[in-house]
Coordinates of C-alpha atoms in Angstrom, one line a residue:
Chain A
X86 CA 15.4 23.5 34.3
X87 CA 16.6 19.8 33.9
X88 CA 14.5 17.0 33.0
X89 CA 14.2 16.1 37.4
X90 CA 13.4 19.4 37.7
X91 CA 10.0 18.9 35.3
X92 CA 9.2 15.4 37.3
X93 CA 9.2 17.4 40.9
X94 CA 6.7 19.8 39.0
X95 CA 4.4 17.3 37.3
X96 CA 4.5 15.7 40.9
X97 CA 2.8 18.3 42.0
X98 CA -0.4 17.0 39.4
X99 CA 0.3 13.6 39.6
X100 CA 0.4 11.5 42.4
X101 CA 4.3 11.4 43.4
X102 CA 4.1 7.4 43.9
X103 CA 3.0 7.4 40.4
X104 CA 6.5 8.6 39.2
X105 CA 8.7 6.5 41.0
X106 CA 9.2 3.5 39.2
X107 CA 10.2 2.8 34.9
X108 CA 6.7 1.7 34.9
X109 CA 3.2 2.3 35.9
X110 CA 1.2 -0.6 37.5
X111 CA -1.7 -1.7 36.8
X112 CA -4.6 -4.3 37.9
X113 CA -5.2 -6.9 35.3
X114 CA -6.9 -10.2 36.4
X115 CA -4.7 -12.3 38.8
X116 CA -1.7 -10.6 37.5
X117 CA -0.5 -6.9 37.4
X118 CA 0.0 -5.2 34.1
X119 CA 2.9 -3.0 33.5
X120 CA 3.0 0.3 31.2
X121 CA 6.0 2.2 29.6
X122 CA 6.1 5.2 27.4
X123 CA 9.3 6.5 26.1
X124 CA 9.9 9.6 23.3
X125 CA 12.6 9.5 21.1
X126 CA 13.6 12.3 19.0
X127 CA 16.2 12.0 15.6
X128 CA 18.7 15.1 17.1
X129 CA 18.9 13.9 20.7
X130 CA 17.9 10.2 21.0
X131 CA 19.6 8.2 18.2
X132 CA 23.7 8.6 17.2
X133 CA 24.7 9.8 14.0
X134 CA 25.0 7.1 11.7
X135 CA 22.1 4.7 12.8
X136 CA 20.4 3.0 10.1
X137 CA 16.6 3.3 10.3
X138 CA 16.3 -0.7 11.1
X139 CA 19.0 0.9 14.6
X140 CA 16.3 3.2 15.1
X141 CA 13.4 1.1 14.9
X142 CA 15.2 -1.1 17.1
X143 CA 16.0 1.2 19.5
X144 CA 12.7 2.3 20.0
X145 CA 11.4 -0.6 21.1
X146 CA 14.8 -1.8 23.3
X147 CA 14.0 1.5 25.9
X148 CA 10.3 0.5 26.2
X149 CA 11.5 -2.9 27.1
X150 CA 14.0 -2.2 29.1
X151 CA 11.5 -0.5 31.7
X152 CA 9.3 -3.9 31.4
X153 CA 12.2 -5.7 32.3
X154 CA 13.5 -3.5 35.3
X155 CA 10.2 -4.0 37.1
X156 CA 10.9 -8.0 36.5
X157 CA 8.0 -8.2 34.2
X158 CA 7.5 -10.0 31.2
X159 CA 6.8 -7.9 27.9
X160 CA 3.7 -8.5 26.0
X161 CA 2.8 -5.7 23.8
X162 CA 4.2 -2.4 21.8
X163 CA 2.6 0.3 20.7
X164 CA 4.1 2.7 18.2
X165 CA 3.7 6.8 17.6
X166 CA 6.1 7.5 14.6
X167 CA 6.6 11.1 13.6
X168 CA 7.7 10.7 9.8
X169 CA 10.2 13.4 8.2
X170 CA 10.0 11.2 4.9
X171 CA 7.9 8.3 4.8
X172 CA 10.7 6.5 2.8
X173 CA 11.9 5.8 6.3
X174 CA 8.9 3.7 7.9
X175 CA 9.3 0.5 6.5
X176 CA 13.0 0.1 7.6
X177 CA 12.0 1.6 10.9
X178 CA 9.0 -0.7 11.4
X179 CA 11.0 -3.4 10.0
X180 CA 13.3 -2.8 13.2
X181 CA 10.9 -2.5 15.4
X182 CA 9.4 -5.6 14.8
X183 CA 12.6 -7.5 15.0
X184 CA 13.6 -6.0 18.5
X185 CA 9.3 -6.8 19.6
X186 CA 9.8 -10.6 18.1
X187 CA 13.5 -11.0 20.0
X188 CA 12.2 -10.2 23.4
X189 CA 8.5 -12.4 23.2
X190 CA 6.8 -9.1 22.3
X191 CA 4.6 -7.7 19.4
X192 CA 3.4 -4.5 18.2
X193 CA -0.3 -4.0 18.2
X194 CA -1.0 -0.8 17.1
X195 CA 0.6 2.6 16.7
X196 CA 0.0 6.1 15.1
X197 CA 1.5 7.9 12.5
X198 CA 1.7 11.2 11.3
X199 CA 4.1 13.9 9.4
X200 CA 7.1 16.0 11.6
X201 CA 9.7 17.3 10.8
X202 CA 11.9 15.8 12.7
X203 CA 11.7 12.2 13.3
X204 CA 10.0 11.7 16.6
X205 CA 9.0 7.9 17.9
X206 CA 7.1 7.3 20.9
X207 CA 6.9 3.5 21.9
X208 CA 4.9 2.3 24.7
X209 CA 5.5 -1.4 25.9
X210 CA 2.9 -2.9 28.2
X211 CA 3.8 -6.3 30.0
X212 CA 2.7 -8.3 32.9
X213 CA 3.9 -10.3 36.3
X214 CA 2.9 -12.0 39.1
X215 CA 2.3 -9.5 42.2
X216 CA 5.1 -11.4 44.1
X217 CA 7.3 -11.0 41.2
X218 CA 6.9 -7.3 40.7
X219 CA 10.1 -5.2 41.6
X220 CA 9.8 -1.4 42.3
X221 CA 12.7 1.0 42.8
X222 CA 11.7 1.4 46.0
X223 CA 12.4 -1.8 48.4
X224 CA 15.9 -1.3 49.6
X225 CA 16.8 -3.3 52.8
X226 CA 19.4 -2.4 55.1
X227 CA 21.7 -5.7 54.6
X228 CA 21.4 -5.4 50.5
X229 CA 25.1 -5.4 48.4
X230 CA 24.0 -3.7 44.5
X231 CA 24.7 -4.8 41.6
X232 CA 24.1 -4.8 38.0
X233 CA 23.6 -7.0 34.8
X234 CA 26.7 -6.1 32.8
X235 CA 29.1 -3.7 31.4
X236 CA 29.1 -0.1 32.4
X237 CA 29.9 2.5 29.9
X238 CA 30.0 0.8 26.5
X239 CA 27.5 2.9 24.9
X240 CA 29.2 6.2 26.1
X241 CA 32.2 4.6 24.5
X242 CA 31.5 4.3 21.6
X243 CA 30.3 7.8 21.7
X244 CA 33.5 8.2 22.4
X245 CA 35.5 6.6 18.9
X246 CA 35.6 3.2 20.3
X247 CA 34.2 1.6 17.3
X248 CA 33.9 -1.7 19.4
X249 CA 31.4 -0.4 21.1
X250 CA 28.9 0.3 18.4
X251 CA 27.2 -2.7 18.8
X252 CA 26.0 -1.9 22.4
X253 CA 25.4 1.7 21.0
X254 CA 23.3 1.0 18.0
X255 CA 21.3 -2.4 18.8
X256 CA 21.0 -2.1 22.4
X257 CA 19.9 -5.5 24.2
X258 CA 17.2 -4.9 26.8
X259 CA 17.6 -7.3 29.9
X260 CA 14.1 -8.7 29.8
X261 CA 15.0 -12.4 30.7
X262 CA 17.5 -11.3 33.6
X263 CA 14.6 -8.9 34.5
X264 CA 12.3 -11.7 35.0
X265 CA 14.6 -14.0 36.8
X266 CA 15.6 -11.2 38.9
X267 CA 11.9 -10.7 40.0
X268 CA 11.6 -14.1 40.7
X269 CA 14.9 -14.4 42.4
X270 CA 13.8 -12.5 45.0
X271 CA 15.7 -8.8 44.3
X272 CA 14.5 -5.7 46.6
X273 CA 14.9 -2.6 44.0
X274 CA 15.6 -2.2 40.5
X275 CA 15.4 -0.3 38.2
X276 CA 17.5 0.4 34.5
X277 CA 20.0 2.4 33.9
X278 CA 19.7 4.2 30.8
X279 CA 20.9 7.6 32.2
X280 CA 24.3 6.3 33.7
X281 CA 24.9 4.5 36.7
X282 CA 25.6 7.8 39.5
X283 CA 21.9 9.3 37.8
X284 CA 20.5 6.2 38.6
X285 CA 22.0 5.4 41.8
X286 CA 20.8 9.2 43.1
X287 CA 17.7 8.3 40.9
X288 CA 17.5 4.8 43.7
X289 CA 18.3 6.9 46.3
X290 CA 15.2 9.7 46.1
X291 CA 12.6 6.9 46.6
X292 CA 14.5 4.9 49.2
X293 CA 15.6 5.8 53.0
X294 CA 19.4 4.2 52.9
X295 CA 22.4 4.8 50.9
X296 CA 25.1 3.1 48.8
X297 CA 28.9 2.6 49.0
X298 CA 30.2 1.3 45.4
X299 CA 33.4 0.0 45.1
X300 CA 34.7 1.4 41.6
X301 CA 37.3 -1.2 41.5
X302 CA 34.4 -3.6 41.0
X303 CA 32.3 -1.9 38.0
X304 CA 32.5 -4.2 34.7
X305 CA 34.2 -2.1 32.4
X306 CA 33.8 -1.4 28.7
X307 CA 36.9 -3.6 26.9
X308 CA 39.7 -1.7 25.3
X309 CA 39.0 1.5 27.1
X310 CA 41.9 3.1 29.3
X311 CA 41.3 1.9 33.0
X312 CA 40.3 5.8 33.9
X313 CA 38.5 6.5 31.2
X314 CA 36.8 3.3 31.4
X315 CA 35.9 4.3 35.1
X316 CA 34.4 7.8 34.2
X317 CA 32.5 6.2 31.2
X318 CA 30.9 3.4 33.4
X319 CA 29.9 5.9 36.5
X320 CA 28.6 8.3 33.9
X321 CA 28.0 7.7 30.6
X322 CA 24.4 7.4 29.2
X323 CA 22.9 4.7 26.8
X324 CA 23.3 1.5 28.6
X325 CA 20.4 -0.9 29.2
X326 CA 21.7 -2.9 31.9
X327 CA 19.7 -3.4 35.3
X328 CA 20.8 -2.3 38.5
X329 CA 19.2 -4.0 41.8
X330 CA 19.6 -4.0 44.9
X331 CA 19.1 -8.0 46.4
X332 CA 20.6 -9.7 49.9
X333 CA 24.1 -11.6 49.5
X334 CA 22.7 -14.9 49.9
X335 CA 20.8 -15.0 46.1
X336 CA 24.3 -14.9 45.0
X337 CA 25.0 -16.7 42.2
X338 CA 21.8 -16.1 40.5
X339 CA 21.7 -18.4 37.5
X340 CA 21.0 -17.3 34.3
X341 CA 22.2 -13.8 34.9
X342 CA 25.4 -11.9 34.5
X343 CA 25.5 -10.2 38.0
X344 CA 28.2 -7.9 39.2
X345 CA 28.0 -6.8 43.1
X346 CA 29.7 -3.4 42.8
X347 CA 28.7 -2.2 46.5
X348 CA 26.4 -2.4 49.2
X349 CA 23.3 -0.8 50.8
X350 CA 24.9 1.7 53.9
X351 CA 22.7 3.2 56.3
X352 CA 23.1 6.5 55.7
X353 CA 21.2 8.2 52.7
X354 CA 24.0 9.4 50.6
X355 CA 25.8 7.2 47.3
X356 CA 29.7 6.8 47.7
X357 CA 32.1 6.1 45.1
X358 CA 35.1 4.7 47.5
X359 CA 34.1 6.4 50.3
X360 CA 33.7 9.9 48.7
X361 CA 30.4 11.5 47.7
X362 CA 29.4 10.6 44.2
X363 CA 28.1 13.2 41.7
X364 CA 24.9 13.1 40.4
X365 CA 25.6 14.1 37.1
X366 CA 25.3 12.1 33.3
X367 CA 22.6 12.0 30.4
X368 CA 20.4 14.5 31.4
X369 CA 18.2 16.3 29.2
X370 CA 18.5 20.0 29.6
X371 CA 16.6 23.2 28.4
X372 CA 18.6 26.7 28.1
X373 CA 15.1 28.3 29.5
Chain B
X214 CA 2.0 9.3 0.2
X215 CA -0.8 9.4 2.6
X216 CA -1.3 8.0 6.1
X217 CA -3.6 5.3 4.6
X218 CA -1.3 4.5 2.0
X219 CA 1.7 4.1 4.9
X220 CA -0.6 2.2 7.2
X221 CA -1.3 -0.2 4.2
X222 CA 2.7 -0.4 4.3
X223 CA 2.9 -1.4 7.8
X224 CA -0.1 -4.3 7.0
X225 CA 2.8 -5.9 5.1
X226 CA 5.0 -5.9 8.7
X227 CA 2.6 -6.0 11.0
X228 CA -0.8 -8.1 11.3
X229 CA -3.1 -6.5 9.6
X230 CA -5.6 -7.6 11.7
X231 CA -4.3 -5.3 14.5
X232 CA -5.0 -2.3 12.6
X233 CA -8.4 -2.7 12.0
X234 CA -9.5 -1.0 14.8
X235 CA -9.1 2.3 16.9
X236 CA -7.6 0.0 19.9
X237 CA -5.5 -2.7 20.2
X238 CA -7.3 -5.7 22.2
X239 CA -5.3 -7.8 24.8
X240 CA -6.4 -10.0 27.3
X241 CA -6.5 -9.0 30.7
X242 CA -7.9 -11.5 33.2
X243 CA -11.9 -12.1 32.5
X244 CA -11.6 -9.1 30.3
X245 CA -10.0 -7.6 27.5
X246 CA -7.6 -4.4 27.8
X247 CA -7.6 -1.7 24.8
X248 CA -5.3 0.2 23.9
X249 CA -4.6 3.3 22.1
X250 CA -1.7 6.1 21.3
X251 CA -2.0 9.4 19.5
X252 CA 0.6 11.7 18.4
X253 CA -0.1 15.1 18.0
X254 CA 2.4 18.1 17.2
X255 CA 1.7 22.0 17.3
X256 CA 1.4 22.3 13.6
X257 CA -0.8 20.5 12.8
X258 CA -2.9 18.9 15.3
X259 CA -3.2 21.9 17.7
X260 CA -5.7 25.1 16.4
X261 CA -4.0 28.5 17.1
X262 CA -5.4 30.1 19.6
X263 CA -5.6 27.0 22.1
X264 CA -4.7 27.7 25.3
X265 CA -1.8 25.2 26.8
X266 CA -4.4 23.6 29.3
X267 CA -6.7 23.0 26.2
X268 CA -3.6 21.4 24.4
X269 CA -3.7 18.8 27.3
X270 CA -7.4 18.4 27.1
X271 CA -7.1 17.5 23.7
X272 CA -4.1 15.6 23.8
X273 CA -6.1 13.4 26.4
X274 CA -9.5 13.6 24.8
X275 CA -8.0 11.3 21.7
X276 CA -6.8 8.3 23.5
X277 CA -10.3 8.8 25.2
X278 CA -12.6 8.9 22.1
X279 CA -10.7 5.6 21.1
X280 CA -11.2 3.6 23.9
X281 CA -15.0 4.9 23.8
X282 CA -15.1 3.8 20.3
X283 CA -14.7 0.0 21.4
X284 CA -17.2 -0.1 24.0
X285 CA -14.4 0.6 26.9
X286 CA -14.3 2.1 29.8
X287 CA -10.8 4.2 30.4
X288 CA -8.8 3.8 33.3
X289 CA -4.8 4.5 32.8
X290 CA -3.3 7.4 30.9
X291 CA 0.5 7.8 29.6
X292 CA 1.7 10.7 28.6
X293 CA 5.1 11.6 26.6
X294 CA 5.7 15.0 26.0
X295 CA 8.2 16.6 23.8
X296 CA 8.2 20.2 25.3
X297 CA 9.8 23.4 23.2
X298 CA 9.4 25.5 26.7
X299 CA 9.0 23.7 30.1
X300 CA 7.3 26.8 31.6
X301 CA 4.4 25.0 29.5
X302 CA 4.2 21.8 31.1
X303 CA 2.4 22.6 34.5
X304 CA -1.2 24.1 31.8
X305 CA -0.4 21.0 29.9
X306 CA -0.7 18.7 32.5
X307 CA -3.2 20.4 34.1
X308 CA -5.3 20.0 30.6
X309 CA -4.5 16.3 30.8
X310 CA -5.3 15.4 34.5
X311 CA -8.5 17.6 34.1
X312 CA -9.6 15.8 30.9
X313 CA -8.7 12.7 32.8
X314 CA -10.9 12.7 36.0
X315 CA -13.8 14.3 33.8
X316 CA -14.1 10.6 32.4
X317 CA -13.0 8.5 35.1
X318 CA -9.4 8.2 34.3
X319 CA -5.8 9.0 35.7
X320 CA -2.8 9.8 34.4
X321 CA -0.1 6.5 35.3
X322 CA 3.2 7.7 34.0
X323 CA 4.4 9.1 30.8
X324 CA 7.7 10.4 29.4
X325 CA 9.3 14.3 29.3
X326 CA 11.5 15.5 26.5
X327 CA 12.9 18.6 24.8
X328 CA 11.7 18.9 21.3
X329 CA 11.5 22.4 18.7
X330 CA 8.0 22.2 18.2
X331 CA 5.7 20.8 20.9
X332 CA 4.7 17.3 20.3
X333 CA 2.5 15.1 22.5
X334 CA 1.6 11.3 22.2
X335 CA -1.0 10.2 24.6
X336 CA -1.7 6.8 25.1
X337 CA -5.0 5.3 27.0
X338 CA -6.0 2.2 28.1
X339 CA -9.2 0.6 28.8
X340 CA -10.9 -2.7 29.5
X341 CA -14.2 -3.8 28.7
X342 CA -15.7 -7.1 29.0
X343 CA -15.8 -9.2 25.8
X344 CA -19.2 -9.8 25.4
X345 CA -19.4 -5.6 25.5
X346 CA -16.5 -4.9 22.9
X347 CA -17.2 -3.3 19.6
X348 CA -14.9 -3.5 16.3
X349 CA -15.3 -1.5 13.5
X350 CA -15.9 -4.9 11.9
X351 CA -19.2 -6.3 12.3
X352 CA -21.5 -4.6 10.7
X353 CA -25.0 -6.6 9.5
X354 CA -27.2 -7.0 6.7
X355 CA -30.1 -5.2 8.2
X356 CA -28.9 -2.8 10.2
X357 CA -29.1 1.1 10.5
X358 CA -25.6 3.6 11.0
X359 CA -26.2 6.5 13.3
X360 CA -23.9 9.1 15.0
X361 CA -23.7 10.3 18.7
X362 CA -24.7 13.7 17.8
X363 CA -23.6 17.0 15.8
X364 CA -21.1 16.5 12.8
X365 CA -18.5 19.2 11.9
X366 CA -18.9 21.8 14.8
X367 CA -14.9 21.7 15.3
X368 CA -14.8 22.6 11.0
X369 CA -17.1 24.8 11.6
X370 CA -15.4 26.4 14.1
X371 CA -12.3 26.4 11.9
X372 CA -14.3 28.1 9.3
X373 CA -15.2 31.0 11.4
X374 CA -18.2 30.5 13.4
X375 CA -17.5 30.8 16.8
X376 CA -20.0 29.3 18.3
X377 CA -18.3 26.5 17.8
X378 CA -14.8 27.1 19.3
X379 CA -15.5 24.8 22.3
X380 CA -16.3 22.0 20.6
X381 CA -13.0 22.6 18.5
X382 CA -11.0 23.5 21.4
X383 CA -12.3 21.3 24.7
X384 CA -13.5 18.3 22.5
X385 CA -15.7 16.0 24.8
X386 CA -15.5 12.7 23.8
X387 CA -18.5 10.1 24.1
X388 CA -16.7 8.0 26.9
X389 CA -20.3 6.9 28.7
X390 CA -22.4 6.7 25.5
X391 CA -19.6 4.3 23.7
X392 CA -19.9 2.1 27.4
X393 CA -23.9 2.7 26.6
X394 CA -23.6 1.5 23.3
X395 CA -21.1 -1.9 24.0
X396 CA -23.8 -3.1 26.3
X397 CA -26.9 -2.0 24.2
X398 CA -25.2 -4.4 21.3
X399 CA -24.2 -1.8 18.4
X400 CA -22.7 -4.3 15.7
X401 CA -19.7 -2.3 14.7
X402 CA -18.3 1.2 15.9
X403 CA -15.2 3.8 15.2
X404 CA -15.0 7.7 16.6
X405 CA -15.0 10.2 13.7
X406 CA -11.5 12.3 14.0
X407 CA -11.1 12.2 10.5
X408 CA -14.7 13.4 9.5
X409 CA -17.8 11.3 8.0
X410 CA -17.2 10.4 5.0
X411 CA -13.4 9.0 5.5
X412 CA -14.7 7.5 8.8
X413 CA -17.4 5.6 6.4
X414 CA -15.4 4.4 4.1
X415 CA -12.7 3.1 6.9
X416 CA -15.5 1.2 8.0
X417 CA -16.4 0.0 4.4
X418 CA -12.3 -1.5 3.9
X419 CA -13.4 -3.8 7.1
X420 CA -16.5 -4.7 6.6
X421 CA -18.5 -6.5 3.7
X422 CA -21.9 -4.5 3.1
X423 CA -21.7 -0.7 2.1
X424 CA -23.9 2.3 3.1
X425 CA -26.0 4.9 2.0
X426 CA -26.4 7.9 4.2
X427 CA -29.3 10.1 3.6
X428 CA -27.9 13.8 3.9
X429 CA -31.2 15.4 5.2
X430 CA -30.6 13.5 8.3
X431 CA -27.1 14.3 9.4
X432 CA -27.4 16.4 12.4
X433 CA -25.8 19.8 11.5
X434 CA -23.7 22.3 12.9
X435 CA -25.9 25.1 14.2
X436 CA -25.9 28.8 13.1
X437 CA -24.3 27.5 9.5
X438 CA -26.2 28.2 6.3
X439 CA -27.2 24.4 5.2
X440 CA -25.2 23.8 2.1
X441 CA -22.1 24.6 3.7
X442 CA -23.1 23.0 7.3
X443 CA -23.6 19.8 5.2
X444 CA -20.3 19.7 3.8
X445 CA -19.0 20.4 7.1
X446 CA -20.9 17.2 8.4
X447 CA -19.3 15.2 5.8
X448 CA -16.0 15.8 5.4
X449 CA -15.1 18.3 8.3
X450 CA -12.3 17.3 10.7
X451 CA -11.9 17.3 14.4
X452 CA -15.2 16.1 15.6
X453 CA -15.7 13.4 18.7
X454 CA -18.4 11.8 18.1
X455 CA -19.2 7.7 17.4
X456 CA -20.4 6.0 14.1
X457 CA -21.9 2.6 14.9
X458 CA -24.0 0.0 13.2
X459 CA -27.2 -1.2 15.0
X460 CA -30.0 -3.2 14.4
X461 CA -33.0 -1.1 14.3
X462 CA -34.7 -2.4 17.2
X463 CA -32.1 -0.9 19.6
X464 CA -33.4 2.4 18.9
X465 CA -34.2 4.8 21.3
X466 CA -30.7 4.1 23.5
X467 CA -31.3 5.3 26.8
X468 CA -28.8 8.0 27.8
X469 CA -27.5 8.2 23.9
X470 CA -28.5 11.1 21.4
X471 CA -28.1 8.9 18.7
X472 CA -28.9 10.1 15.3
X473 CA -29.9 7.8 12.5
X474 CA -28.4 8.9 9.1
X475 CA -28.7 5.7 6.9
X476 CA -28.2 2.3 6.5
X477 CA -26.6 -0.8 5.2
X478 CA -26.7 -2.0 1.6
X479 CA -25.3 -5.1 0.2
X480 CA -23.1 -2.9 -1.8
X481 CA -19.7 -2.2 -0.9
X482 CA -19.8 1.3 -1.8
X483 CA -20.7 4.7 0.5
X484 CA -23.5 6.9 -0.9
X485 CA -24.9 10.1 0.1
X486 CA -28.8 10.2 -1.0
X487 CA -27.9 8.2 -3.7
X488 CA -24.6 9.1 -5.1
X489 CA -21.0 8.0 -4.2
X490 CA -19.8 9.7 -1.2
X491 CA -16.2 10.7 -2.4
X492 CA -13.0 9.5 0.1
X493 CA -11.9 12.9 1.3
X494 CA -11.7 14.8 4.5
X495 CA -8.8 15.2 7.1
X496 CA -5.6 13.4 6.3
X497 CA -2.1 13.6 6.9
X498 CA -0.2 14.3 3.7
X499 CA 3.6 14.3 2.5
X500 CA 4.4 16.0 -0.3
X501 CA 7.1 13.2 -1.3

């Protein structure tokens, strides 16, 4: 049973609408608050090698990330931290802060408590105009697709490309291009932190078209071997760019970094030059 | 180290001020927002015997008790759930949603992950208007401390008496009388996870005066010879119930069984008829 599995079964507890976006939404005065919460564990979440300031860091950059992809602004963090050693929190915390303060956000509170593996739960909460708020769901029938930068690095470096580590290790959460993508007018969006063919299936379950992508037009990861590259940017997990679906004529959208890699097609199927593409990437996956 | 020792760590990362209380406060409109996350793991946060659904009625009933502990009323639920079989989910989440609508609020979202031992951070949040909120700071010269009703039932239940197993197992927590008590102008307030006596003296780090609890007036765990229901009251875990400062005057609270057990004292110390009131009870430890 896979990770999408477990969402079709919670939907049947939770109101289904209440699972289609990064974020929940929420009423909050004239605006609409916005609510993340992401788990992070030591064996599956953070590569071998990252310093505890990396995972701190990290922690915070998914939480973020989901603020951004529904074009909202980030506000607040909140931070569950499952301690193997508590030698580890200050470096972690230390991180954490320093991803919350480079993104206009701050931790407020948190919990902490002994495990023996190091688990870290971060939950961002942010806000945005009504007109501003982007779902996943919004697709419009003359939409191209695109997304906010390179495909694929963070597999790569996974991968030995030391380059790459960077992207891997301190990942950059979109949050300004997420807000100037809300207010630019874009249909859908959503991040892509599972691989682009997850997210573009991921896209497709809430919305009633499809989408051709031209591989030849996916930003690559640098110094990667033109197929490889390909394979890593379609399906390689740990990127925090955005992916959104908008109408030609935003293009140029200033201020952002935006590759068109395809277009919205009528019928409810994604393409990868012409031919069906797989729904396959980062999943979580349980031998039960 | 102890989780009061770490959390005086993080005070030298993050504002201390945020971790006064049992909620972050963020403005939200006319009002305030609260917010709150827990972390709880199978070990040591769950009592054998608990059936899945009760592990999401507890996991929920935290976040609750927090956001009842400033005076709010609770209105979104996140969940993140690190799950060691996913055949346990559906109880879980049944637990959750159940605990949920019991007090008026709905699970928004959350987060699913595979983890060896079964760990669950629930995070609530509330909103209250500000002239209703309640810190644990705040407490005044003359006024009285009281509790929302019977003090170490879910020890009790720990030690054997079985009476008690609800109260350990389906914890309610005191969502209407903390709304009660915001309007009826308690001076400061906190929920009691960690027993009495720790819960008094978190109060006394925050506040300037002290307090002396008169013993014969702690409302005790039925069923459980005195001497040992008393120390149950004072330093037994895993109870729901509020501590608050009021001024006398606000006494009888309509709709609250609130139970005077002492009073403020210029003194910034915690006794118990008359004698210090040692700083024990239910805490996290790591043996490094």
């Amino acid at each position: 049973m896979d990770e999408r599995a477990l969402h079709r079964l919670i939907g049947t507890i939770i109101d289904p609408e209440r699972l289609a976006d990064d974020c929940a939404v929420i009423p909050c005065g004239d605006l609409l608050a916005v609510a993340s919460t992401d788990m992070l564990h030591e064996t599956t979440d953070f590569p071998a090698g990252m310093t505890d300031w990396q995972v701190g860091w990290m922690a915070v950059a998914v939480t973020l990330s989901d603020i951004a992809s529904m074009g909202a602004t980030p506000g607040e963090v909140l931070l569950a931290v499952g301690l193997d050693r508590p030698e580890r929190l200050f470096d972690i915390m230390e991180g954490a802060r320093d991803c919350c303060a480079a993104f206009g956000a701050e931790i407020v509170g948190g919990d902490l408590d002994a495990h023996r593996e190091l688990t870290i739960v971060s939950t961002g909460l942010g806000t945005v105009a009504p007109e501003h708020l982007v779902r996943r769901r919004g697709v419009r029938p003359n939409d191209v697709i695109a997304v906010t930068g390179p495909l694929g690095e963070a597999q790569a470096a996974l991968a030995g490309y030391d380059r790459h580590r960077k992207e891997l290790l301190e990942p950059q959460p979109r949050v300004a291009e997420g807000e100037v993508l809300g207010r630019a007018g874009v249909s859908a969006m959503m991040d892509i932190s599972d691989g682009l063919a997850l997210s573009l299936h991921d896209l497709l379950a809430v919305n009633d078209r499809g989408f051709a992508v031209e591989t030849a037009r996916l930003p690559l990861p640098a110094g990667v071997p033109e197929d490889e590259a390909r394979e890593l940017a379609l399906y390689g997990g740990g990127d925090f760019e955005l992916l959104f679906s908008a109408p030609p004529a935003i293009f140029p959208i200033p201020g952002v970094e935006a590759h068109i890699i395809g277009k919205v097609i009528p019928e409810r199927v994604v393409l990868a030059d012409g031919k069906p593409l797989e729904r396959r990437g980062y999943l979580h996956e349980w031998s039960g």
